[in-house]
């Protein structure tokens, strides 16, 4: 089959690789019909995630049609249409029984590597390094899905792929971010980052009763999406001093809830800490640029809550921990417990409460994915969310189609 493989920093290629096989009676194999490029994939593309190896198949936002079924699988049959969560969970360990699926104790073959970096090993993830299990990812023609009865959700309606695809990751991630923020009716919620996760955090903040949502970014198309689709007040951090403006907008108190939907690759324009972060990263003295995290800690009101869905990789420098403690902030973070949210969020989509396809700006064939990565990284051509369609025919002289 063809699959998108990592070959180093800024180098992803479509390779021919062996087809996946049933390795365990609880596996299924799906033929991919759609797969997203996620912002966290850029951490791989930029070389920030350790334990990647040349030839690793990437991608963790897949859906498709079941083509093979292991002998112990009970929920699925050939021909079923499924969305696959990026988290791989066994369903029966201590953490899975508490619905803390991203903390699954049994699905990460890279546990020893992860324990060195983190103290404990999280669950295995599709397409995301040796530390996370080195499971082949979903930016491919086919995918092996372990623990199938615990992971995927069957789509029994005729909703198009793009309305349900993001149940794999970014919609539950944005929703859990809003849930973790502990939003109370009428709260002011500030959200750093208007990429796809930020967009779904905005949508979800309203679902939890927010009174105001303030969205912070610098990319005009992302800010416009947050304003139009998210009904958010928007702030361009290249044009305004974020801390001062947030304090002013909230009458001196600060936002009640702050969500860092940026993570390891924060941009920061001209501020000393952002300049230092970039210099340290360039010299391989740091993996992460935590400018947004610092800003959120300082801006959040006393006794407020900071929610962190943005992915961080390693050790963070110059975090104002004294401010966090003395202001009495609550901090909640973590990879998304996707399986917990699949059914209730699918119900919202089916009921018409939300149409997640609003984030899609580009659709490409598998062959067009390497160019799409570069465009997504550079935020060119209004690129906010790319959907890879392995079966998509070439359009005109190239592979890419802008969303209408």
mmCIF file of C-alpha atoms in Angstrom:
data_model
loop_
_atom_site.group_PDB
_atom_site.id
_atom_site.type_symbol
_atom_site.label_atom_id
_atom_site.label_comp_id
_atom_site.label_asym_id
_atom_site.label_seq_id
_atom_site.Cartn_x
_atom_site.Cartn_y
_atom_site.Cartn_z
ATOM 1 C CA UNK A 1 0.000 0.000 0.000
ATOM 2 C CA UNK A 2 0.965 3.669 -0.131
ATOM 3 C CA UNK A 3 1.555 5.560 3.096
ATOM 4 C CA UNK A 4 2.956 8.899 4.214
ATOM 5 C CA UNK A 5 6.258 8.257 5.980
ATOM 6 C CA UNK A 6 8.562 10.426 8.075
ATOM 7 C CA UNK A 7 12.122 10.742 6.781
ATOM 8 C CA UNK A 8 13.469 13.568 8.920
ATOM 9 C CA UNK A 9 12.865 17.222 9.688
ATOM 10 C CA UNK A 10 10.625 18.746 7.039
ATOM 11 C CA UNK A 11 10.701 15.542 5.007
ATOM 12 C CA UNK A 12 7.594 13.388 4.650
ATOM 13 C CA UNK A 13 7.149 11.159 1.599
ATOM 14 C CA UNK A 14 4.612 8.798 0.076
ATOM 15 C CA UNK A 15 6.260 5.368 0.186
ATOM 16 C CA UNK A 16 5.141 1.903 -0.805
ATOM 17 C CA UNK A 17 5.051 -0.223 2.355
ATOM 18 C CA UNK A 18 3.664 -3.650 3.315
ATOM 19 C CA UNK A 19 -0.102 -3.872 3.791
ATOM 20 C CA UNK A 20 -1.175 -4.164 7.439
ATOM 21 C CA UNK A 21 -2.208 -7.586 8.716
ATOM 22 C CA UNK A 22 -4.305 -8.894 11.583
ATOM 23 C CA UNK A 23 -1.745 -9.478 14.356
ATOM 24 C CA UNK A 24 -4.180 -10.103 17.202
ATOM 25 C CA UNK A 25 -7.717 -11.537 17.178
ATOM 26 C CA UNK A 26 -8.977 -8.204 18.563
ATOM 27 C CA UNK A 27 -7.701 -6.261 15.505
ATOM 28 C CA UNK A 28 -9.545 -4.913 12.512
ATOM 29 C CA UNK A 29 -8.116 -3.543 9.250
ATOM 30 C CA UNK A 30 -9.760 -0.517 7.668
ATOM 31 C CA UNK A 31 -9.427 1.034 4.247
ATOM 32 C CA UNK A 32 -8.882 4.741 4.861
ATOM 33 C CA UNK A 33 -11.415 7.065 3.251
ATOM 34 C CA UNK A 34 -10.280 10.260 5.004
ATOM 35 C CA UNK A 35 -7.492 11.283 7.377
ATOM 36 C CA UNK A 36 -6.651 14.677 8.833
ATOM 37 C CA UNK A 37 -3.325 16.448 9.166
ATOM 38 C CA UNK A 38 -3.197 17.626 12.777
ATOM 39 C CA UNK A 39 -1.319 20.541 14.278
ATOM 40 C CA UNK A 40 0.527 18.088 16.500
ATOM 41 C CA UNK A 41 1.770 16.345 13.339
ATOM 42 C CA UNK A 42 3.801 19.492 12.770
ATOM 43 C CA UNK A 43 5.789 18.675 15.902
ATOM 44 C CA UNK A 44 6.926 15.534 14.065
ATOM 45 C CA UNK A 45 7.506 17.476 10.848
ATOM 46 C CA UNK A 46 9.625 20.034 12.713
ATOM 47 C CA UNK A 47 11.677 17.354 14.460
ATOM 48 C CA UNK A 48 10.556 18.197 17.983
ATOM 49 C CA UNK A 49 9.262 14.754 18.930
ATOM 50 C CA UNK A 50 12.047 12.376 19.989
ATOM 51 C CA UNK A 51 12.173 8.656 19.089
ATOM 52 C CA UNK A 52 10.928 9.084 15.524
ATOM 53 C CA UNK A 53 12.598 6.773 12.998
ATOM 54 C CA UNK A 54 12.927 7.073 9.249
ATOM 55 C CA UNK A 55 10.032 5.288 7.569
ATOM 56 C CA UNK A 56 7.540 5.724 10.420
ATOM 57 C CA UNK A 57 3.995 5.986 9.041
ATOM 58 C CA UNK A 58 2.355 9.087 10.485
ATOM 59 C CA UNK A 59 -1.180 10.338 11.021
ATOM 60 C CA UNK A 60 -3.692 9.915 13.828
ATOM 61 C CA UNK A 61 -7.040 11.242 12.572
ATOM 62 C CA UNK A 62 -8.399 8.409 10.378
ATOM 63 C CA UNK A 63 -11.701 6.932 9.358
ATOM 64 C CA UNK A 64 -12.647 4.317 6.807
ATOM 65 C CA UNK A 65 -14.337 1.036 5.911
ATOM 66 C CA UNK A 66 -13.675 -2.238 7.738
ATOM 67 C CA UNK A 67 -12.116 -4.770 5.339
ATOM 68 C CA UNK A 68 -10.834 -7.454 7.748
ATOM 69 C CA UNK A 69 -12.017 -8.507 11.201
ATOM 70 C CA UNK A 70 -10.150 -10.450 13.889
ATOM 71 C CA UNK A 71 -11.788 -13.559 15.306
ATOM 72 C CA UNK A 72 -12.523 -12.014 18.725
ATOM 73 C CA UNK A 73 -13.979 -8.708 17.477
ATOM 74 C CA UNK A 74 -17.657 -8.416 18.394
ATOM 75 C CA UNK A 75 -18.703 -4.878 17.426
ATOM 76 C CA UNK A 76 -17.715 -4.695 13.761
ATOM 77 C CA UNK A 77 -18.157 -6.502 10.488
ATOM 78 C CA UNK A 78 -16.686 -6.076 7.035
ATOM 79 C CA UNK A 79 -18.216 -3.064 5.345
ATOM 80 C CA UNK A 80 -18.816 -1.062 8.537
ATOM 81 C CA UNK A 81 -17.889 2.607 8.358
ATOM 82 C CA UNK A 82 -15.868 3.703 11.388
ATOM 83 C CA UNK A 83 -14.007 6.645 12.906
ATOM 84 C CA UNK A 84 -10.846 5.656 14.782
ATOM 85 C CA UNK A 85 -9.695 7.589 17.887
ATOM 86 C CA UNK A 86 -6.016 8.486 17.997
ATOM 87 C CA UNK A 87 -5.670 6.921 21.460
ATOM 88 C CA UNK A 88 -5.273 3.135 21.630
ATOM 89 C CA UNK A 89 -6.837 1.710 24.792
ATOM 90 C CA UNK A 90 -7.399 -1.806 26.108
ATOM 91 C CA UNK A 91 -10.649 -1.069 27.952
ATOM 92 C CA UNK A 92 -9.862 -3.213 30.993
ATOM 93 C CA UNK A 93 -6.862 -1.798 32.882
ATOM 94 C CA UNK A 94 -7.099 0.408 36.009
ATOM 95 C CA UNK A 95 -7.196 3.613 33.955
ATOM 96 C CA UNK A 96 -9.533 2.414 31.206
ATOM 97 C CA UNK A 97 -12.048 1.301 33.818
ATOM 98 C CA UNK A 98 -12.055 4.910 35.019
ATOM 99 C CA UNK A 99 -12.517 6.092 31.395
ATOM 100 C CA UNK A 100 -9.022 7.639 31.487
ATOM 101 C CA UNK A 101 -8.248 6.052 28.151
ATOM 102 C CA UNK A 102 -5.188 8.115 27.227
ATOM 103 C CA UNK A 103 -3.526 6.783 30.388
ATOM 104 C CA UNK A 104 -4.070 3.120 29.391
ATOM 105 C CA UNK A 105 -1.463 0.924 31.053
ATOM 106 C CA UNK A 106 -1.172 -1.829 28.465
ATOM 107 C CA UNK A 107 -1.108 -0.477 24.896
ATOM 108 C CA UNK A 108 2.253 1.289 24.680
ATOM 109 C CA UNK A 109 5.133 -0.929 23.498
ATOM 110 C CA UNK A 110 7.387 2.099 23.954
ATOM 111 C CA UNK A 111 6.619 2.268 27.667
ATOM 112 C CA UNK A 112 10.250 2.040 28.761
ATOM 113 C CA UNK A 113 11.185 5.034 26.595
ATOM 114 C CA UNK A 114 8.198 7.003 27.842
ATOM 115 C CA UNK A 115 8.946 6.272 31.497
ATOM 116 C CA UNK A 116 12.425 7.766 31.146
ATOM 117 C CA UNK A 117 10.944 11.006 29.791
ATOM 118 C CA UNK A 118 7.725 11.191 31.813
ATOM 119 C CA UNK A 119 7.999 8.948 34.869
ATOM 120 C CA UNK A 120 5.131 6.810 33.591
ATOM 121 C CA UNK A 121 3.977 5.701 30.152
ATOM 122 C CA UNK A 122 0.750 6.984 28.589
ATOM 123 C CA UNK A 123 -1.333 4.983 26.142
ATOM 124 C CA UNK A 124 -0.109 4.072 22.697
ATOM 125 C CA UNK A 125 -1.003 6.521 19.925
ATOM 126 C CA UNK A 126 -1.287 6.046 16.197
ATOM 127 C CA UNK A 127 1.571 7.444 14.127
ATOM 128 C CA UNK A 128 3.374 9.281 16.904
ATOM 129 C CA UNK A 129 6.912 8.031 17.632
ATOM 130 C CA UNK A 130 8.553 5.125 19.399
ATOM 131 C CA UNK A 131 7.830 6.693 22.764
ATOM 132 C CA UNK A 132 4.122 6.361 22.001
ATOM 133 C CA UNK A 133 4.345 2.807 20.712
ATOM 134 C CA UNK A 134 5.434 3.237 17.078
ATOM 135 C CA UNK A 135 2.016 2.208 15.806
ATOM 136 C CA UNK A 136 1.704 2.819 12.052
ATOM 137 C CA UNK A 137 -0.512 5.837 11.481
ATOM 138 C CA UNK A 138 -3.552 6.601 9.400
ATOM 139 C CA UNK A 139 -2.184 8.801 6.612
ATOM 140 C CA UNK A 140 -2.167 5.711 4.442
ATOM 141 C CA UNK A 141 -4.402 3.534 2.315
ATOM 142 C CA UNK A 142 -5.009 0.971 5.085
ATOM 143 C CA UNK A 143 -4.667 0.844 8.881
ATOM 144 C CA UNK A 144 -4.536 -1.909 11.495
ATOM 145 C CA UNK A 145 -6.663 -0.951 14.498
ATOM 146 C CA UNK A 146 -5.846 -2.850 17.733
ATOM 147 C CA UNK A 147 -8.460 -3.343 20.473
ATOM 148 C CA UNK A 148 -11.179 -2.600 17.951
ATOM 149 C CA UNK A 149 -14.071 -3.204 20.324
ATOM 150 C CA UNK A 150 -12.715 -0.444 22.594
ATOM 151 C CA UNK A 151 -11.637 2.115 20.014
ATOM 152 C CA UNK A 152 -13.609 2.973 16.857
ATOM 153 C CA UNK A 153 -17.185 4.146 16.626
ATOM 154 C CA UNK A 154 -19.501 2.937 13.865
ATOM 155 C CA UNK A 155 -21.116 5.603 11.699
ATOM 156 C CA UNK A 156 -24.534 4.291 10.783
ATOM 157 C CA UNK A 157 -25.921 7.469 9.217
ATOM 158 C CA UNK A 158 -25.139 8.841 5.777
ATOM 159 C CA UNK A 159 -23.327 11.882 7.161
ATOM 160 C CA UNK A 160 -20.343 12.735 4.939
ATOM 161 C CA UNK A 161 -16.859 11.859 6.179
ATOM 162 C CA UNK A 162 -15.904 15.444 6.947
ATOM 163 C CA UNK A 163 -18.760 15.848 9.429
ATOM 164 C CA UNK A 164 -17.626 12.872 11.527
ATOM 165 C CA UNK A 165 -13.884 12.531 10.804
ATOM 166 C CA UNK A 166 -12.827 14.908 13.552
ATOM 167 C CA UNK A 167 -14.317 12.693 16.246
ATOM 168 C CA UNK A 168 -10.944 10.957 15.875
ATOM 169 C CA UNK A 169 -9.152 13.783 17.686
ATOM 170 C CA UNK A 170 -9.694 17.507 17.363
ATOM 171 C CA UNK A 171 -13.396 17.768 18.224
ATOM 172 C CA UNK A 172 -13.109 15.665 21.428
ATOM 173 C CA UNK A 173 -9.818 17.425 22.212
ATOM 174 C CA UNK A 174 -11.411 20.870 22.019
ATOM 175 C CA UNK A 175 -14.409 19.619 23.983
ATOM 176 C CA UNK A 176 -12.293 18.068 26.737
ATOM 177 C CA UNK A 177 -10.271 21.285 26.897
ATOM 178 C CA UNK A 178 -13.446 23.236 27.595
ATOM 179 C CA UNK A 179 -14.620 20.616 30.082
ATOM 180 C CA UNK A 180 -11.245 20.706 31.870
ATOM 181 C CA UNK A 181 -11.496 24.485 32.091
ATOM 182 C CA UNK A 182 -14.426 24.089 34.484
ATOM 183 C CA UNK A 183 -16.480 26.737 32.707
ATOM 184 C CA UNK A 184 -19.369 28.112 34.734
ATOM 185 C CA UNK A 185 -22.334 29.980 33.216
ATOM 186 C CA UNK A 186 -21.336 33.494 32.240
ATOM 187 C CA UNK A 187 -17.567 32.934 32.467
ATOM 188 C CA UNK A 188 -15.103 34.774 30.264
ATOM 189 C CA UNK A 189 -12.937 32.214 28.470
ATOM 190 C CA UNK A 190 -9.681 33.209 26.739
ATOM 191 C CA UNK A 191 -8.352 30.758 24.164
ATOM 192 C CA UNK A 192 -4.829 31.003 22.775
ATOM 193 C CA UNK A 193 -4.583 29.465 19.301
ATOM 194 C CA UNK A 194 -7.246 29.450 16.593
ATOM 195 C CA UNK A 195 -6.086 26.317 14.817
ATOM 196 C CA UNK A 196 -8.546 23.417 14.586
ATOM 197 C CA UNK A 197 -8.333 22.439 18.280
ATOM 198 C CA UNK A 198 -8.770 26.065 19.276
ATOM 199 C CA UNK A 199 -11.789 26.344 16.975
ATOM 200 C CA UNK A 200 -13.440 23.354 18.638
ATOM 201 C CA UNK A 201 -12.533 24.664 22.084
ATOM 202 C CA UNK A 202 -14.363 27.880 21.144
ATOM 203 C CA UNK A 203 -17.435 25.955 20.004
ATOM 204 C CA UNK A 204 -17.345 23.812 23.132
ATOM 205 C CA UNK A 205 -16.907 26.759 25.504
ATOM 206 C CA UNK A 206 -20.313 28.021 24.392
ATOM 207 C CA UNK A 207 -21.773 24.543 24.961
ATOM 208 C CA UNK A 208 -20.602 24.740 28.595
ATOM 209 C CA UNK A 209 -22.268 28.127 29.115
ATOM 210 C CA UNK A 210 -19.497 30.668 28.577
ATOM 211 C CA UNK A 211 -20.620 34.280 28.630
ATOM 212 C CA UNK A 212 -17.726 35.549 26.511
ATOM 213 C CA UNK A 213 -15.062 33.836 24.436
ATOM 214 C CA UNK A 214 -11.901 35.705 23.484
ATOM 215 C CA UNK A 215 -9.754 34.071 20.797
ATOM 216 C CA UNK A 216 -6.072 34.963 20.352
ATOM 217 C CA UNK A 217 -3.998 34.309 17.233
ATOM 218 C CA UNK A 218 -2.143 36.170 14.500
ATOM 219 C CA UNK A 219 -3.328 34.440 11.304
ATOM 220 C CA UNK A 220 -6.149 36.485 9.715
ATOM 221 C CA UNK A 221 -8.016 33.482 8.310
ATOM 222 C CA UNK A 222 -7.999 31.683 11.644
ATOM 223 C CA UNK A 223 -9.151 34.788 13.495
ATOM 224 C CA UNK A 224 -11.951 35.279 10.955
ATOM 225 C CA UNK A 225 -13.050 31.663 11.400
ATOM 226 C CA UNK A 226 -13.127 32.180 15.176
ATOM 227 C CA UNK A 227 -15.165 35.357 14.731
ATOM 228 C CA UNK A 228 -17.647 34.061 12.154
ATOM 229 C CA UNK A 229 -18.064 30.391 13.083
ATOM 230 C CA UNK A 230 -17.117 30.692 16.737
ATOM 231 C CA UNK A 231 -18.809 34.011 17.533
ATOM 232 C CA UNK A 232 -15.692 34.920 19.506
ATOM 233 C CA UNK A 233 -14.143 38.279 20.224
ATOM 234 C CA UNK A 234 -10.783 38.101 18.488
ATOM 235 C CA UNK A 235 -7.360 39.491 19.282
ATOM 236 C CA UNK A 236 -4.323 39.611 16.981
ATOM 237 C CA UNK A 237 -1.273 39.285 19.228
ATOM 238 C CA UNK A 238 0.900 41.002 16.619
ATOM 239 C CA UNK A 239 -1.248 44.119 16.933
ATOM 240 C CA UNK A 240 -2.136 44.189 20.636
ATOM 241 C CA UNK A 241 -0.336 43.482 23.901
ATOM 242 C CA UNK A 242 -2.244 40.420 25.029
ATOM 243 C CA UNK A 243 -1.923 40.671 28.809
ATOM 244 C CA UNK A 244 -2.837 44.336 29.011
ATOM 245 C CA UNK A 245 -5.747 43.927 26.607
ATOM 246 C CA UNK A 246 -7.180 40.920 28.467
ATOM 247 C CA UNK A 247 -6.994 42.756 31.778
ATOM 248 C CA UNK A 248 -8.682 45.765 30.205
ATOM 249 C CA UNK A 249 -11.422 43.644 28.592
ATOM 250 C CA UNK A 250 -12.243 41.975 31.915
ATOM 251 C CA UNK A 251 -12.349 45.090 34.071
ATOM 252 C CA UNK A 252 -9.010 44.351 35.705
ATOM 253 C CA UNK A 253 -9.870 40.843 36.858
ATOM 254 C CA UNK A 254 -8.547 38.654 34.032
ATOM 255 C CA UNK A 255 -10.325 35.812 32.191
ATOM 256 C CA UNK A 256 -12.020 33.248 34.407
ATOM 257 C CA UNK A 257 -10.772 30.324 32.297
ATOM 258 C CA UNK A 258 -7.747 30.184 30.006
ATOM 259 C CA UNK A 259 -7.135 27.504 27.372
ATOM 260 C CA UNK A 260 -3.690 26.999 25.817
ATOM 261 C CA UNK A 261 -4.495 25.405 22.463
ATOM 262 C CA UNK A 262 -1.024 26.159 21.089
ATOM 263 C CA UNK A 263 1.511 24.034 22.957
ATOM 264 C CA UNK A 264 5.150 23.517 22.074
ATOM 265 C CA UNK A 265 5.530 25.862 19.110
ATOM 266 C CA UNK A 266 4.195 29.177 20.341
ATOM 267 C CA UNK A 267 5.139 32.194 18.212
ATOM 268 C CA UNK A 268 5.329 35.305 20.358
ATOM 269 C CA UNK A 269 6.178 38.473 18.495
ATOM 270 C CA UNK A 270 9.119 40.451 19.737
ATOM 271 C CA UNK A 271 8.771 39.639 23.439
ATOM 272 C CA UNK A 272 12.034 38.788 25.174
ATOM 273 C CA UNK A 273 10.883 35.370 26.392
ATOM 274 C CA UNK A 274 9.750 34.367 22.893
ATOM 275 C CA UNK A 275 13.091 35.430 21.407
ATOM 276 C CA UNK A 276 14.961 33.408 24.036
ATOM 277 C CA UNK A 277 12.708 30.390 23.432
ATOM 278 C CA UNK A 278 13.453 30.427 19.709
ATOM 279 C CA UNK A 279 17.193 30.792 20.297
ATOM 280 C CA UNK A 280 17.251 27.864 22.741
ATOM 281 C CA UNK A 281 15.240 25.699 20.373
ATOM 282 C CA UNK A 282 17.562 26.550 17.481
ATOM 283 C CA UNK A 283 20.555 25.524 19.592
ATOM 284 C CA UNK A 284 18.771 22.317 20.725
ATOM 285 C CA UNK A 285 18.766 23.533 24.316
ATOM 286 C CA UNK A 286 14.987 23.281 24.530
ATOM 287 C CA UNK A 287 12.232 21.355 22.729
ATOM 288 C CA UNK A 288 9.347 23.677 23.566
ATOM 289 C CA UNK A 289 8.488 27.365 23.231
ATOM 290 C CA UNK A 290 6.079 27.936 26.153
ATOM 291 C CA UNK A 291 5.380 31.647 25.591
ATOM 292 C CA UNK A 292 1.606 31.099 25.589
ATOM 293 C CA UNK A 293 1.674 29.081 28.796
ATOM 294 C CA UNK A 294 3.503 31.884 30.583
ATOM 295 C CA UNK A 295 1.068 34.431 29.202
ATOM 296 C CA UNK A 296 -1.987 32.410 30.229
ATOM 297 C CA UNK A 297 -0.708 31.932 33.778
ATOM 298 C CA UNK A 298 -0.113 35.653 34.168
ATOM 299 C CA UNK A 299 -3.449 36.701 32.633
ATOM 300 C CA UNK A 300 -5.806 34.207 34.282
ATOM 301 C CA UNK A 301 -7.797 35.635 37.157
ATOM 302 C CA UNK A 302 -7.071 34.593 40.720
ATOM 303 C CA UNK A 303 -8.550 31.167 41.531
ATOM 304 C CA UNK A 304 -9.220 30.627 37.829
ATOM 305 C CA UNK A 305 -8.529 27.566 35.737
ATOM 306 C CA UNK A 306 -5.928 26.882 33.060
ATOM 307 C CA UNK A 307 -6.689 24.067 30.596
ATOM 308 C CA UNK A 308 -3.881 22.772 28.365
ATOM 309 C CA UNK A 309 -4.814 20.673 25.333
ATOM 310 C CA UNK A 310 -1.801 22.039 23.425
ATOM 311 C CA UNK A 311 0.913 19.396 23.119
ATOM 312 C CA UNK A 312 4.170 19.915 25.017
ATOM 313 C CA UNK A 313 7.166 17.668 24.436
ATOM 314 C CA UNK A 314 9.797 18.133 27.131
ATOM 315 C CA UNK A 315 11.105 20.477 29.829
ATOM 316 C CA UNK A 316 9.807 24.045 29.982
ATOM 317 C CA UNK A 317 11.873 27.073 30.880
ATOM 318 C CA UNK A 318 10.997 30.183 32.910
ATOM 319 C CA UNK A 319 7.468 29.146 33.849
ATOM 320 C CA UNK A 320 6.034 31.619 36.423
ATOM 321 C CA UNK A 321 5.167 28.900 38.887
ATOM 322 C CA UNK A 322 5.081 31.346 41.770
ATOM 323 C CA UNK A 323 2.271 33.228 40.041
ATOM 324 C CA UNK A 324 0.392 29.983 39.465
ATOM 325 C CA UNK A 325 0.625 28.993 43.131
ATOM 326 C CA UNK A 326 0.007 32.390 44.683
ATOM 327 C CA UNK A 327 -2.968 33.086 42.419
ATOM 328 C CA UNK A 328 -4.426 29.688 43.322
ATOM 329 C CA UNK A 329 -4.838 28.516 39.734
ATOM 330 C CA UNK A 330 -6.152 25.083 38.852
ATOM 331 C CA UNK A 331 -4.328 23.412 35.953
ATOM 332 C CA UNK A 332 -5.750 20.505 33.953
ATOM 333 C CA UNK A 333 -4.163 18.899 30.926
ATOM 334 C CA UNK A 334 -3.617 15.609 29.152
ATOM 335 C CA UNK A 335 -4.050 13.691 25.954
ATOM 336 C CA UNK A 336 -7.743 13.310 25.174
ATOM 337 C CA UNK A 337 -9.732 10.372 26.526
ATOM 338 C CA UNK A 338 -11.345 10.161 23.093
ATOM 339 C CA UNK A 339 -13.360 6.988 23.628
ATOM 340 C CA UNK A 340 -15.277 8.696 26.447
ATOM 341 C CA UNK A 341 -16.584 11.381 24.107
ATOM 342 C CA UNK A 342 -17.268 9.526 20.853
ATOM 343 C CA UNK A 343 -20.942 8.648 21.386
ATOM 344 C CA UNK A 344 -22.140 11.924 22.975
ATOM 345 C CA UNK A 345 -20.322 14.105 20.464
ATOM 346 C CA UNK A 346 -21.565 12.031 17.532
ATOM 347 C CA UNK A 347 -25.073 12.661 18.870
ATOM 348 C CA UNK A 348 -24.435 16.416 18.732
ATOM 349 C CA UNK A 349 -23.316 16.128 15.118
ATOM 350 C CA UNK A 350 -26.293 13.984 14.153
ATOM 351 C CA UNK A 351 -28.667 16.399 15.908
ATOM 352 C CA UNK A 352 -27.237 19.318 13.932
ATOM 353 C CA UNK A 353 -25.886 21.101 17.021
ATOM 354 C CA UNK A 354 -22.496 21.372 15.302
ATOM 355 C CA UNK A 355 -21.083 20.745 11.837
ATOM 356 C CA UNK A 356 -17.372 20.024 12.404
ATOM 357 C CA UNK A 357 -16.580 20.282 8.696
ATOM 358 C CA UNK A 358 -16.442 24.080 8.992
ATOM 359 C CA UNK A 359 -12.705 23.844 9.761
ATOM 360 C CA UNK A 360 -11.769 22.125 6.480
ATOM 361 C CA UNK A 361 -9.942 24.420 4.081
ATOM 362 C CA UNK A 362 -8.005 21.949 1.892
ATOM 363 C CA UNK A 363 -8.522 18.439 0.570
ATOM 364 C CA UNK A 364 -5.674 16.488 -1.007
ATOM 365 C CA UNK A 365 -4.877 13.048 -2.324
ATOM 366 C CA UNK A 366 -2.276 10.981 -0.497
ATOM 367 C CA UNK A 367 0.253 11.992 -3.158
ATOM 368 C CA UNK A 368 -0.484 15.644 -2.441
ATOM 369 C CA UNK A 369 0.067 15.322 1.318
ATOM 370 C CA UNK A 370 3.798 16.275 1.436
ATOM 371 C CA UNK A 371 3.100 19.630 -0.205
ATOM 372 C CA UNK A 372 0.097 20.128 2.062
ATOM 373 C CA UNK A 373 2.301 19.636 5.137
ATOM 374 C CA UNK A 374 4.557 22.453 4.026
ATOM 375 C CA UNK A 375 1.618 24.722 3.235
ATOM 376 C CA UNK A 376 0.013 23.931 6.610
ATOM 377 C CA UNK A 377 3.271 24.604 8.420
ATOM 378 C CA UNK A 378 3.741 27.980 6.714
ATOM 379 C CA UNK A 379 0.028 28.897 7.091
ATOM 380 C CA UNK A 380 -0.112 29.635 3.370
ATOM 381 C CA UNK A 381 -3.195 29.875 1.157
ATOM 382 C CA UNK A 382 -5.507 30.135 4.162
ATOM 383 C CA UNK A 383 -4.603 26.604 5.201
ATOM 384 C CA UNK A 384 -6.279 25.761 8.512
ATOM 385 C CA UNK A 385 -7.253 22.112 8.168
ATOM 386 C CA UNK A 386 -6.203 19.550 5.551
ATOM 387 C CA UNK A 387 -8.106 16.332 4.880
ATOM 388 C CA UNK A 388 -6.249 13.585 3.018
ATOM 389 C CA UNK A 389 -8.423 11.379 0.824
ATOM 390 C CA UNK A 390 -6.365 8.409 -0.413
ATOM 391 C CA UNK A 391 -8.904 7.563 -3.094
ATOM 392 C CA UNK A 392 -9.220 11.094 -4.399
ATOM 393 C CA UNK A 393 -8.566 11.486 -8.126
ATOM 394 C CA UNK A 394 -6.077 14.103 -9.250
ATOM 395 C CA UNK A 395 -7.748 17.423 -9.910
ATOM 396 C CA UNK A 396 -6.622 19.619 -12.783
ATOM 397 C CA UNK A 397 -2.837 19.882 -12.843
ATOM 398 C CA UNK A 398 -2.364 19.149 -9.128
ATOM 399 C CA UNK A 399 -3.722 17.214 -6.178
ATOM 400 C CA UNK A 400 -5.178 19.983 -4.082
ATOM 401 C CA UNK A 401 -8.728 21.296 -3.863
ATOM 402 C CA UNK A 402 -9.626 24.281 -1.739
ATOM 403 C CA UNK A 403 -12.759 23.834 0.328
ATOM 404 C CA UNK A 404 -15.701 25.873 -0.821
#
